[in-house]
PDB file of C-alpha atoms and ligand atoms in Angstrom:
ATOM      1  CA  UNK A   1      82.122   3.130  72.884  1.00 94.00           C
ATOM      2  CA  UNK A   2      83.385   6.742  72.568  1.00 98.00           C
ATOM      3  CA  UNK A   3      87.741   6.351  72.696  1.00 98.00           C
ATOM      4  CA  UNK A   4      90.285   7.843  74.058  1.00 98.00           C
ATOM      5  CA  UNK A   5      93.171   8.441  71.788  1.00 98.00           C
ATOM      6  CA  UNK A   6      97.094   7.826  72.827  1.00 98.00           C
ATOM      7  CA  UNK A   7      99.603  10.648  72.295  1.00 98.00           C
ATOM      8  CA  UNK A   8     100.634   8.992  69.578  1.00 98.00           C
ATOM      9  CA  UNK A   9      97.362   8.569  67.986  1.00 98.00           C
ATOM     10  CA  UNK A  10      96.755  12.190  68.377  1.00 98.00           C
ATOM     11  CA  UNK A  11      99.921  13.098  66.986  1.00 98.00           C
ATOM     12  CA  UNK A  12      98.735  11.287  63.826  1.00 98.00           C
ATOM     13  CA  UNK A  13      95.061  12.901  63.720  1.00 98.00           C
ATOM     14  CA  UNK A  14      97.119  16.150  63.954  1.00 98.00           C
ATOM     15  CA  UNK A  15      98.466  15.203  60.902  1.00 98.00           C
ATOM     16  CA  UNK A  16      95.320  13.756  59.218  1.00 99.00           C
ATOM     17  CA  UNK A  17      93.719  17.307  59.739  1.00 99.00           C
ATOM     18  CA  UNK A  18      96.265  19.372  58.744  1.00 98.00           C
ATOM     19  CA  UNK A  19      96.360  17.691  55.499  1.00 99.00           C
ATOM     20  CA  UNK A  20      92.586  18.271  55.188  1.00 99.00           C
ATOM     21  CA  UNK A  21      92.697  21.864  56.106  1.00 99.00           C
ATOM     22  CA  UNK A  22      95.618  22.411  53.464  1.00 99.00           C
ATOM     23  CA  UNK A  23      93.856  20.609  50.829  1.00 99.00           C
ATOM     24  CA  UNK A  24      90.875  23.055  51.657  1.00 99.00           C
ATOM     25  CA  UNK A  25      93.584  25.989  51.373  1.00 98.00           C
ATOM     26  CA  UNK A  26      94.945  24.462  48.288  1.00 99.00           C
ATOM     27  CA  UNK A  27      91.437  24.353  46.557  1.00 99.00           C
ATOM     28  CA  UNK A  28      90.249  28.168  47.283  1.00 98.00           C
ATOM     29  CA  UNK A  29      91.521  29.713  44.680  1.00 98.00           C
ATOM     30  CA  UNK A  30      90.065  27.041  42.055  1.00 98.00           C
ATOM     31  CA  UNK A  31      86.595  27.515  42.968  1.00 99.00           C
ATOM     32  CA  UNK A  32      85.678  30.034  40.263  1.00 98.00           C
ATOM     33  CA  UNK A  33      82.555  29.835  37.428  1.00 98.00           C
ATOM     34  CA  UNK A  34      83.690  27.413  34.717  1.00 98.00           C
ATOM     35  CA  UNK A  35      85.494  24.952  36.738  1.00 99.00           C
ATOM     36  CA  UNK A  36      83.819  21.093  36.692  1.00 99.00           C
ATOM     37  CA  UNK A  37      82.790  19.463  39.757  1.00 99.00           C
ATOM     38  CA  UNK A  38      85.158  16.205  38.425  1.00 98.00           C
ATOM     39  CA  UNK A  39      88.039  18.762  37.896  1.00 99.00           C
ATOM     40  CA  UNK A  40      87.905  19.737  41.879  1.00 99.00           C
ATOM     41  CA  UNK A  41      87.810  16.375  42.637  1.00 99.00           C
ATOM     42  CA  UNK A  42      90.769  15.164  40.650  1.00 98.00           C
ATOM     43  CA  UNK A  43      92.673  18.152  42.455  1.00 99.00           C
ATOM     44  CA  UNK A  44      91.252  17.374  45.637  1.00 99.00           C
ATOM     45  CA  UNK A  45      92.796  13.636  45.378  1.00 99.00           C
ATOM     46  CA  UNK A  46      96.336  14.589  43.995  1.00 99.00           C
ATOM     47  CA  UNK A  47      96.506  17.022  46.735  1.00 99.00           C
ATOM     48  CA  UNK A  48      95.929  14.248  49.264  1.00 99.00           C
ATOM     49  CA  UNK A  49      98.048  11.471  47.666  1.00 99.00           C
ATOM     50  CA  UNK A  50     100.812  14.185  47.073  1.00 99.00           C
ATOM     51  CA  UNK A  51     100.962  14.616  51.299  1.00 98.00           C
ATOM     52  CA  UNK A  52     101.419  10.661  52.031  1.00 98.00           C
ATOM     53  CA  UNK A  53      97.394  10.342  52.892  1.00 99.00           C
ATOM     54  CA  UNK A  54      94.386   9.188  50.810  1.00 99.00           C
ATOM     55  CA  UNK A  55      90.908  10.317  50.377  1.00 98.00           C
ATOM     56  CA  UNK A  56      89.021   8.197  53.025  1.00 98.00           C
ATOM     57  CA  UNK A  57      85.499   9.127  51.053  1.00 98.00           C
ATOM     58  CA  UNK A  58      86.486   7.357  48.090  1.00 98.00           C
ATOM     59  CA  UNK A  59      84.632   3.744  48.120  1.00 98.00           C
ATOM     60  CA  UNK A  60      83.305   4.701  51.743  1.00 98.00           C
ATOM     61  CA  UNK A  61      80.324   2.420  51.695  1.00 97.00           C
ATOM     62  CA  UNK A  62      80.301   2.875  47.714  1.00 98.00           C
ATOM     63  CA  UNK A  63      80.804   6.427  47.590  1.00 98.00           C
ATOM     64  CA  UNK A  64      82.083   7.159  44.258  1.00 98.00           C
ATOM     65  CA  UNK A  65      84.189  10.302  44.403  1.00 98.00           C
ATOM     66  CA  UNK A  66      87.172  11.228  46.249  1.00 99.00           C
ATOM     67  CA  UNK A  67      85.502  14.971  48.211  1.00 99.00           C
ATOM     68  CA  UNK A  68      82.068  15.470  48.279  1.00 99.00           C
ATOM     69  CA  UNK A  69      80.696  18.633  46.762  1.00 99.00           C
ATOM     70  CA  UNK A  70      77.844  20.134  46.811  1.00 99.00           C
ATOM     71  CA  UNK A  71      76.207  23.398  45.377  1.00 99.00           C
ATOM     72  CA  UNK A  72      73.651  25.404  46.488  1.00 99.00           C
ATOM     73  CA  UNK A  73      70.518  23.491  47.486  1.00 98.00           C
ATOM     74  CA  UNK A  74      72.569  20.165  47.622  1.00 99.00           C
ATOM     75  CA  UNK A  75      73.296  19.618  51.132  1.00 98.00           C
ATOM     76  CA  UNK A  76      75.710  16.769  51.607  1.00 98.00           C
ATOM     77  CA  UNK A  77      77.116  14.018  49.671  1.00 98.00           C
ATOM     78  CA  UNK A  78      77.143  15.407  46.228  1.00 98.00           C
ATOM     79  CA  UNK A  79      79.026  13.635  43.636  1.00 98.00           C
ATOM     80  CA  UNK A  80      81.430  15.365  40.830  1.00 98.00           C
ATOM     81  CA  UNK A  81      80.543  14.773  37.609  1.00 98.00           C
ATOM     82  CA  UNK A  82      80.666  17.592  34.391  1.00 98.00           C
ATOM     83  CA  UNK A  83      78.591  20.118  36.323  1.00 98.00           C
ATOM     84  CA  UNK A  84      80.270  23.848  35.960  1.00 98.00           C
ATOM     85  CA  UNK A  85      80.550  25.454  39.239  1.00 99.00           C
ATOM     86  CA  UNK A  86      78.732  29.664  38.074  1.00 98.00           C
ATOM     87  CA  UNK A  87      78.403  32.478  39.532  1.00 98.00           C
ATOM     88  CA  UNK A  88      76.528  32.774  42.343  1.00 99.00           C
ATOM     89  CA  UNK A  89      76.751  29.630  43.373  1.00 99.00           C
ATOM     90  CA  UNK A  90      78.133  28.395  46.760  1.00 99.00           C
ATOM     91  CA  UNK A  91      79.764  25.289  47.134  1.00 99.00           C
ATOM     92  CA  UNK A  92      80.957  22.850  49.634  1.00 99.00           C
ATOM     93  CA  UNK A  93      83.804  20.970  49.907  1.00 99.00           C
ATOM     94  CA  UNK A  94      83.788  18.209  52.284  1.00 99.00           C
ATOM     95  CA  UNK A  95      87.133  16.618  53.061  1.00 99.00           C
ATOM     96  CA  UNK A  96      88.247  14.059  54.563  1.00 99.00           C
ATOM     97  CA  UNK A  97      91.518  12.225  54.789  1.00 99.00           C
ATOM     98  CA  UNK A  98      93.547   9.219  56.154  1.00 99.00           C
ATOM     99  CA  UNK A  99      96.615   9.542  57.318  1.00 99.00           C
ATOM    100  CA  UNK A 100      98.520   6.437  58.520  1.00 98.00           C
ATOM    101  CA  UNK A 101      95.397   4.560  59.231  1.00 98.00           C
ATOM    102  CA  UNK A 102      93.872   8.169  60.873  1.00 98.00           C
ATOM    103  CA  UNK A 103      91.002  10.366  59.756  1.00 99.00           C
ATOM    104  CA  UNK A 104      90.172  14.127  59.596  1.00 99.00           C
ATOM    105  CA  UNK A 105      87.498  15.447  58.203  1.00 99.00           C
ATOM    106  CA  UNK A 106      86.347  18.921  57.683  1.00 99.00           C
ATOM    107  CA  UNK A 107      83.522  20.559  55.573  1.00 99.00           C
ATOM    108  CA  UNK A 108      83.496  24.357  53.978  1.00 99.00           C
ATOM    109  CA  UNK A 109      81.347  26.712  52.320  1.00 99.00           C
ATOM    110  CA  UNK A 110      82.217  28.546  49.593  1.00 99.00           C
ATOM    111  CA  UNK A 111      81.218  31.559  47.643  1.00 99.00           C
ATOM    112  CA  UNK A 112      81.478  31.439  43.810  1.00 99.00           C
ATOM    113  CA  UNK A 113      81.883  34.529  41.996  1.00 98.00           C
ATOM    114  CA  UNK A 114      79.104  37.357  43.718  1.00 98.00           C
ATOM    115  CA  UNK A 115      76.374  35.872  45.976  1.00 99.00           C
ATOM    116  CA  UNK A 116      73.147  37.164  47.245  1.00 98.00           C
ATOM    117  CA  UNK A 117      72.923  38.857  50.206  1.00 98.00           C
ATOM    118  CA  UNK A 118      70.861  36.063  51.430  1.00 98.00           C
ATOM    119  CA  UNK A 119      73.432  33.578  50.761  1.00 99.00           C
ATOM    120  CA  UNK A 120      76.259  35.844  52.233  1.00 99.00           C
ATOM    121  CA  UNK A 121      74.218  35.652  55.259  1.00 99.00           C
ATOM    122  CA  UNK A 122      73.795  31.678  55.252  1.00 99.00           C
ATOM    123  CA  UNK A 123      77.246  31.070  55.000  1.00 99.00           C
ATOM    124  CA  UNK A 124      78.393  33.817  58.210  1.00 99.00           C
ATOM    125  CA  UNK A 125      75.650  32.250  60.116  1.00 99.00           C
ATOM    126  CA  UNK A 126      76.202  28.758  59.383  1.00 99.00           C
ATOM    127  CA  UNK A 127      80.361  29.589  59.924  1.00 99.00           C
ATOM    128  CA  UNK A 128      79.212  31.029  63.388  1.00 99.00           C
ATOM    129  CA  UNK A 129      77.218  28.397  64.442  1.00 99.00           C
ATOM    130  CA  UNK A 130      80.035  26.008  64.319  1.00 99.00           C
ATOM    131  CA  UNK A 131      82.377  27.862  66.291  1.00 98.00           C
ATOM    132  CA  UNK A 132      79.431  28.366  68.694  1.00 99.00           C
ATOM    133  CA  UNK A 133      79.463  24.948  69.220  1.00 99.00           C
ATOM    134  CA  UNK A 134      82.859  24.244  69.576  1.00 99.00           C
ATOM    135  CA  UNK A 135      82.852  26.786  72.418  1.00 98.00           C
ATOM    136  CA  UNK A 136      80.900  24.545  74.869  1.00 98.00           C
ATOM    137  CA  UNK A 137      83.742  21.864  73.957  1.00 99.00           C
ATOM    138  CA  UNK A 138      85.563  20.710  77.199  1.00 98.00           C
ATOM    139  CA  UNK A 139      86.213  18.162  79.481  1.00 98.00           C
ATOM    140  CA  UNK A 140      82.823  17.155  81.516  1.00 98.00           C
ATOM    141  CA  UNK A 141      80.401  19.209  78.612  1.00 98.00           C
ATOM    142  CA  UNK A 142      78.291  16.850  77.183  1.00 98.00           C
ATOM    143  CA  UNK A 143      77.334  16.052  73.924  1.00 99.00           C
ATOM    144  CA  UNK A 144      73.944  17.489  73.630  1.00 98.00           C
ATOM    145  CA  UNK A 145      75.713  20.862  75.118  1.00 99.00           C
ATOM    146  CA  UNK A 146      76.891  21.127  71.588  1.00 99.00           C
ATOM    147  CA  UNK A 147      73.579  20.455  70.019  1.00 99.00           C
ATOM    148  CA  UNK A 148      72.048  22.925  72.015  1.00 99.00           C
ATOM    149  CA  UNK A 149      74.392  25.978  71.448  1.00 99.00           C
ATOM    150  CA  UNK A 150      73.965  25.023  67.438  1.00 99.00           C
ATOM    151  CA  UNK A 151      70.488  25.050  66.939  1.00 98.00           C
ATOM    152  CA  UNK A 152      69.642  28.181  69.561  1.00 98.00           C
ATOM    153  CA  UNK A 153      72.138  30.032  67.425  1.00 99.00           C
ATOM    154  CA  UNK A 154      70.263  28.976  63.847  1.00 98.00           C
ATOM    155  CA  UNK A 155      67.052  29.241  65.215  1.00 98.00           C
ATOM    156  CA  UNK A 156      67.855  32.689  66.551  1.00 98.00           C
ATOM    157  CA  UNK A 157      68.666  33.564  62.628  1.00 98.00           C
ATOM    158  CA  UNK A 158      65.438  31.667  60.909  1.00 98.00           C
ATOM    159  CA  UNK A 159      67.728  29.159  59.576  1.00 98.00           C
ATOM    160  CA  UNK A 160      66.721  25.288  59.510  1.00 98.00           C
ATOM    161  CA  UNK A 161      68.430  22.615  61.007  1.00 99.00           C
ATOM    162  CA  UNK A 162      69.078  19.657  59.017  1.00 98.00           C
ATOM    163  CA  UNK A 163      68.257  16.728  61.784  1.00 98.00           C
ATOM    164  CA  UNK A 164      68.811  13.567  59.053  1.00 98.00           C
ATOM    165  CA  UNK A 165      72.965  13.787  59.411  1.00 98.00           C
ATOM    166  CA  UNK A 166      75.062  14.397  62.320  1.00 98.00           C
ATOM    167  CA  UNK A 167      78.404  14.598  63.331  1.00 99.00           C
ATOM    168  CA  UNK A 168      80.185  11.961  64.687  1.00 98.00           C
ATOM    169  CA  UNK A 169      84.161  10.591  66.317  1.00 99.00           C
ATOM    170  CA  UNK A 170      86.755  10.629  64.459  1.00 99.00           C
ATOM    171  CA  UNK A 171      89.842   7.986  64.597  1.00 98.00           C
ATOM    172  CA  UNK A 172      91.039   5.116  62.647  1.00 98.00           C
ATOM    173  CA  UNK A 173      87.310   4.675  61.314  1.00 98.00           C
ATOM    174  CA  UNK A 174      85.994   7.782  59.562  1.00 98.00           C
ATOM    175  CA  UNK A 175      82.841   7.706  61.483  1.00 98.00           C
ATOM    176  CA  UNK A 176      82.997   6.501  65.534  1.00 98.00           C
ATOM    177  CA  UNK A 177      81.128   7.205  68.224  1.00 98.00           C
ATOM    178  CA  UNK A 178      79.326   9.431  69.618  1.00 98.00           C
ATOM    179  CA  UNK A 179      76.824  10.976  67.237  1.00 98.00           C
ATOM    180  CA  UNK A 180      76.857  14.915  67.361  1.00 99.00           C
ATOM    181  CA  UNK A 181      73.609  16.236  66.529  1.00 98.00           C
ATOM    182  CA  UNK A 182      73.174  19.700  65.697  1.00 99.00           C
ATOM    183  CA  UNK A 183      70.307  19.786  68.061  1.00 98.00           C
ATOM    184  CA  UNK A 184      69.581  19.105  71.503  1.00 98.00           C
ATOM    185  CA  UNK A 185      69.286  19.858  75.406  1.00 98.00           C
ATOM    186  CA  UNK A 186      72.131  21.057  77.888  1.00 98.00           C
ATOM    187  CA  UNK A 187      73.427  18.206  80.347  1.00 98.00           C
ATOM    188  CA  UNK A 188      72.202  15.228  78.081  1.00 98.00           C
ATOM    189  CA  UNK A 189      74.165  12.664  75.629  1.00 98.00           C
ATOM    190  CA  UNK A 190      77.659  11.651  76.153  1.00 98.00           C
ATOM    191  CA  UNK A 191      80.142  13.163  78.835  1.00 98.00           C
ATOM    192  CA  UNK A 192      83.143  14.708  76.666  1.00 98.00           C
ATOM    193  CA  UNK A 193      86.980  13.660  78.337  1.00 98.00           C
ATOM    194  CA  UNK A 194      90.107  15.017  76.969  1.00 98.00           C
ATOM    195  CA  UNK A 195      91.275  12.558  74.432  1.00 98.00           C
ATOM    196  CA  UNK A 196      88.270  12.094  72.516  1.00 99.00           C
ATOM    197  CA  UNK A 197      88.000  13.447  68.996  1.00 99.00           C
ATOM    198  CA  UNK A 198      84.497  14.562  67.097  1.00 99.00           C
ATOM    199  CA  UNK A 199      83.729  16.397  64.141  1.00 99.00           C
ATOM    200  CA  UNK A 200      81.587  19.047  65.117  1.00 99.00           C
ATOM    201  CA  UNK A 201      79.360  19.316  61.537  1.00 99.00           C
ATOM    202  CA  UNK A 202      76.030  22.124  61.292  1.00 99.00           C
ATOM    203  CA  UNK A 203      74.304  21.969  58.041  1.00 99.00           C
ATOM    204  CA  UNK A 204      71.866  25.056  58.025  1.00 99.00           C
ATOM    205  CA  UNK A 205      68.982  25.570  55.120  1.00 99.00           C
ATOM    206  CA  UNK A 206      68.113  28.976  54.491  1.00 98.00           C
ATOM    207  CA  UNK A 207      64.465  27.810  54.542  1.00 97.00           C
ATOM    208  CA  UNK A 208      62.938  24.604  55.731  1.00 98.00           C
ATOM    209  CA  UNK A 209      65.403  22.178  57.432  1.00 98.00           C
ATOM    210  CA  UNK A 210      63.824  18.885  55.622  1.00 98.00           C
ATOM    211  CA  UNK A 211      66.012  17.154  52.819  1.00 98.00           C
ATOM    212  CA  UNK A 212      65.572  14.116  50.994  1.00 98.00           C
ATOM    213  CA  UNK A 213      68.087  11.769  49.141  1.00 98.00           C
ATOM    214  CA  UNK A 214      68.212  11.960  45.138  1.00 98.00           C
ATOM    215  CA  UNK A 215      67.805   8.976  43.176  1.00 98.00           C
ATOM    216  CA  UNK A 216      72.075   8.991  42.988  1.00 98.00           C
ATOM    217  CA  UNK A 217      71.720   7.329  46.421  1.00 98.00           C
ATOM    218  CA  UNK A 218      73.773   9.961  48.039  1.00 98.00           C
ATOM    219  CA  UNK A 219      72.913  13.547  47.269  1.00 98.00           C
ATOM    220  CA  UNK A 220      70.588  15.045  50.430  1.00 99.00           C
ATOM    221  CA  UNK A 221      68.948  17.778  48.594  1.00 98.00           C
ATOM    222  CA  UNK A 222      67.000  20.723  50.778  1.00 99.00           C
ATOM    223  CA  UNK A 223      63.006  19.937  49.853  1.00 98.00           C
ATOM    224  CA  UNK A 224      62.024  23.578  48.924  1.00 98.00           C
ATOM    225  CA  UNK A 225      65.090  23.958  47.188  1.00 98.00           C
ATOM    226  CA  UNK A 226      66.820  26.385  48.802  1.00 98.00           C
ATOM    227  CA  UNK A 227      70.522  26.814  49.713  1.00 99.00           C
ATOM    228  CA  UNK A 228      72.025  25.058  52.578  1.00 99.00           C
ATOM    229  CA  UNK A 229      75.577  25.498  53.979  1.00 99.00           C
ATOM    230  CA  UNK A 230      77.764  23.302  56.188  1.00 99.00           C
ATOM    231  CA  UNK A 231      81.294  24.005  57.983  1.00 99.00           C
ATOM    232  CA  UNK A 232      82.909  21.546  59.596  1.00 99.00           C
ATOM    233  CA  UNK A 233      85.750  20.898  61.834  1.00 99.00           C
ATOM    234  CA  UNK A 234      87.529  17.778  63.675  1.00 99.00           C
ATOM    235  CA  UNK A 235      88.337  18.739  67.097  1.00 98.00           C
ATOM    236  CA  UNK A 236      90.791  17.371  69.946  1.00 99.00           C
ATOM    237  CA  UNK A 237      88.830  17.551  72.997  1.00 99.00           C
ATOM    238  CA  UNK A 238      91.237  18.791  75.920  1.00 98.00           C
ATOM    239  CA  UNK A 239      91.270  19.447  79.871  1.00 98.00           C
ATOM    240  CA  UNK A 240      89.714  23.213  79.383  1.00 98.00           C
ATOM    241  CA  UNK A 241      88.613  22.977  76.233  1.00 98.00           C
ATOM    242  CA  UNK A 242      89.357  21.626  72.480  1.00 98.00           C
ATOM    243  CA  UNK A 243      91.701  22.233  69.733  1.00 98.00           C
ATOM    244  CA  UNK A 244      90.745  22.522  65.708  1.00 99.00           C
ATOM    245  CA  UNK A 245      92.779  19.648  63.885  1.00 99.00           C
ATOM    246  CA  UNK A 246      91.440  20.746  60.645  1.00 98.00           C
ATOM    247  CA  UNK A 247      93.009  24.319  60.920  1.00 96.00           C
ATOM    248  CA  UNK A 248      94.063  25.757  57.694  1.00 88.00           C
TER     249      UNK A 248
HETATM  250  N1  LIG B 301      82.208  14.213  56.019  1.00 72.29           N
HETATM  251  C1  LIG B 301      81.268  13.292  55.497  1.00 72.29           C
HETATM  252  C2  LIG B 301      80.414  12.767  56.617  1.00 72.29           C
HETATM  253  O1  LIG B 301      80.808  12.856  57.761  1.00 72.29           O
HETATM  254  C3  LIG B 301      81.995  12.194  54.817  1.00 72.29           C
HETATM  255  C4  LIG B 301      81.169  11.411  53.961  1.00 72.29           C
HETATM  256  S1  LIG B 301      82.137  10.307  53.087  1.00 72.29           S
HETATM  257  C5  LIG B 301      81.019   9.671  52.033  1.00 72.29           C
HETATM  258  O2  LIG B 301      79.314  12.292  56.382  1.00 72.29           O
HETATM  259  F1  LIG B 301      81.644   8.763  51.417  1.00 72.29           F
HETATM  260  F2  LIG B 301      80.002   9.161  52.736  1.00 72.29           F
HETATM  261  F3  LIG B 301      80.565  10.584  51.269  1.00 72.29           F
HETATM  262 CO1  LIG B 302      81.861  14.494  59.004  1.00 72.29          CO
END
């Protein structure tokens, strides 16, 4: 069951995201060569507890860190440890937060230091496949609308689509219905209504789109090794068409 969230509900999710898009904000200029993985994460959940909310990842069936982060060909789920972010790198930060029982949850990718040219153009086209498929986002769209608009945009730039994770709701459980896969055909899935809220999630591999899971249980490396990105918003899906939540 996909719901509908109350004024009030949404007022709360407002605040759930804005606390995830300033925690993003807050962490930017920390992501530099040197810095641990663990130190980011300690940051990450001061930030959080500092603004009334806490980090909905930590313990989230077992999940051991507060953010996941993952660098380079580490596509979700990584876990901080004493790793040194270096230069080169790109990392991402995936956020999420609870706010008065409420979630948001938003996912960015990061440069460290100077970047190839090939990784410069993962992240703008990963970046602009999101927002490509938030612009389908609007009452009476449906869900595979979304899909659709992602993966003709990553195919159109050679980049793979990871199938294995999707997006998802978003309310008072971090993960509700419906599942938003980053693939799919126009006029299938789930009809979108104004009310509903999804995180809209791509996570593009600059060469093949299959991943598997490291022994840690949670780490969804690329299988040729090569980079993968992943942006993320949670949206508020309206008469005409959607607002960002996460918004820094
Ligand atoms: N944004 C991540 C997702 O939607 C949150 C994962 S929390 C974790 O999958 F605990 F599973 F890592
Ligand atoms: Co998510």
């Amino acid at each position: 069951m996909i719901s509908i969230k109350s004024p009030r509900e949404i007022e709360l999710m407002k605040t759930a995201g804005e606390i995830v898009g300033d925690t993003h904000k807050y962490l930017i200029p920390y992501l530099k060569p040197g810095i641990t993985t663990e130190k980011i994460d300690q940051m990450a959940r001061d930030y959080i507890i500092s603004r009334g909310a806490t980090p909905s990842c930590y313990h989230y069936e077992g999940y051991p860190a507060n953010i996941c982060i993952s660098i380079n060909e580490e596509v979700v789920h990584g876990i901080a440890g004493k790793r040194k972010l270096k230069d080169g790198d790109i990392v991402t930060l995936d956020i999420c937060a609870c706010y008065k029982g409420y979630h948001g949850d938003s996912a960015w990718s990061y440069p460290v230091g100077n970047i190839s040219e090939e990784k410069k153009f993962l992240l703008e086209h990963t970046e602009k496949a999101l927002y490509k498929g938030l612009e389908v986002i609007k009452e009476g769209a449906h869900v595979g609308d979304i899909g659709y608009a992602v993966e003709s945009y990553a195919l159109d730039h050679h980049l793979g689509v990871v199938k294995e994770l999707v997006g998802h709701g978003v309310g008072n459980e971090l993960h509700e219905d419906p599942e938003v896969p980053n693939y799919g055909k126009k006029n299938t899935g789930p009809v979108l209504k104004a009310g509903m809220v999804i995180a809209v999630e791509p996570m593009l591999n600059l060469g093949t789109a299959d991943v598997y899971l490291l022994d840690d249980d949670w780490t969804v490396v690329t299988a040729d090794g090569e980079p993968s990105a992943h942006f993320e918003h949670t949206i508020l899906v309206t008469k005409d068409g959607y607002t960002i939540l996460t918004k820094r």
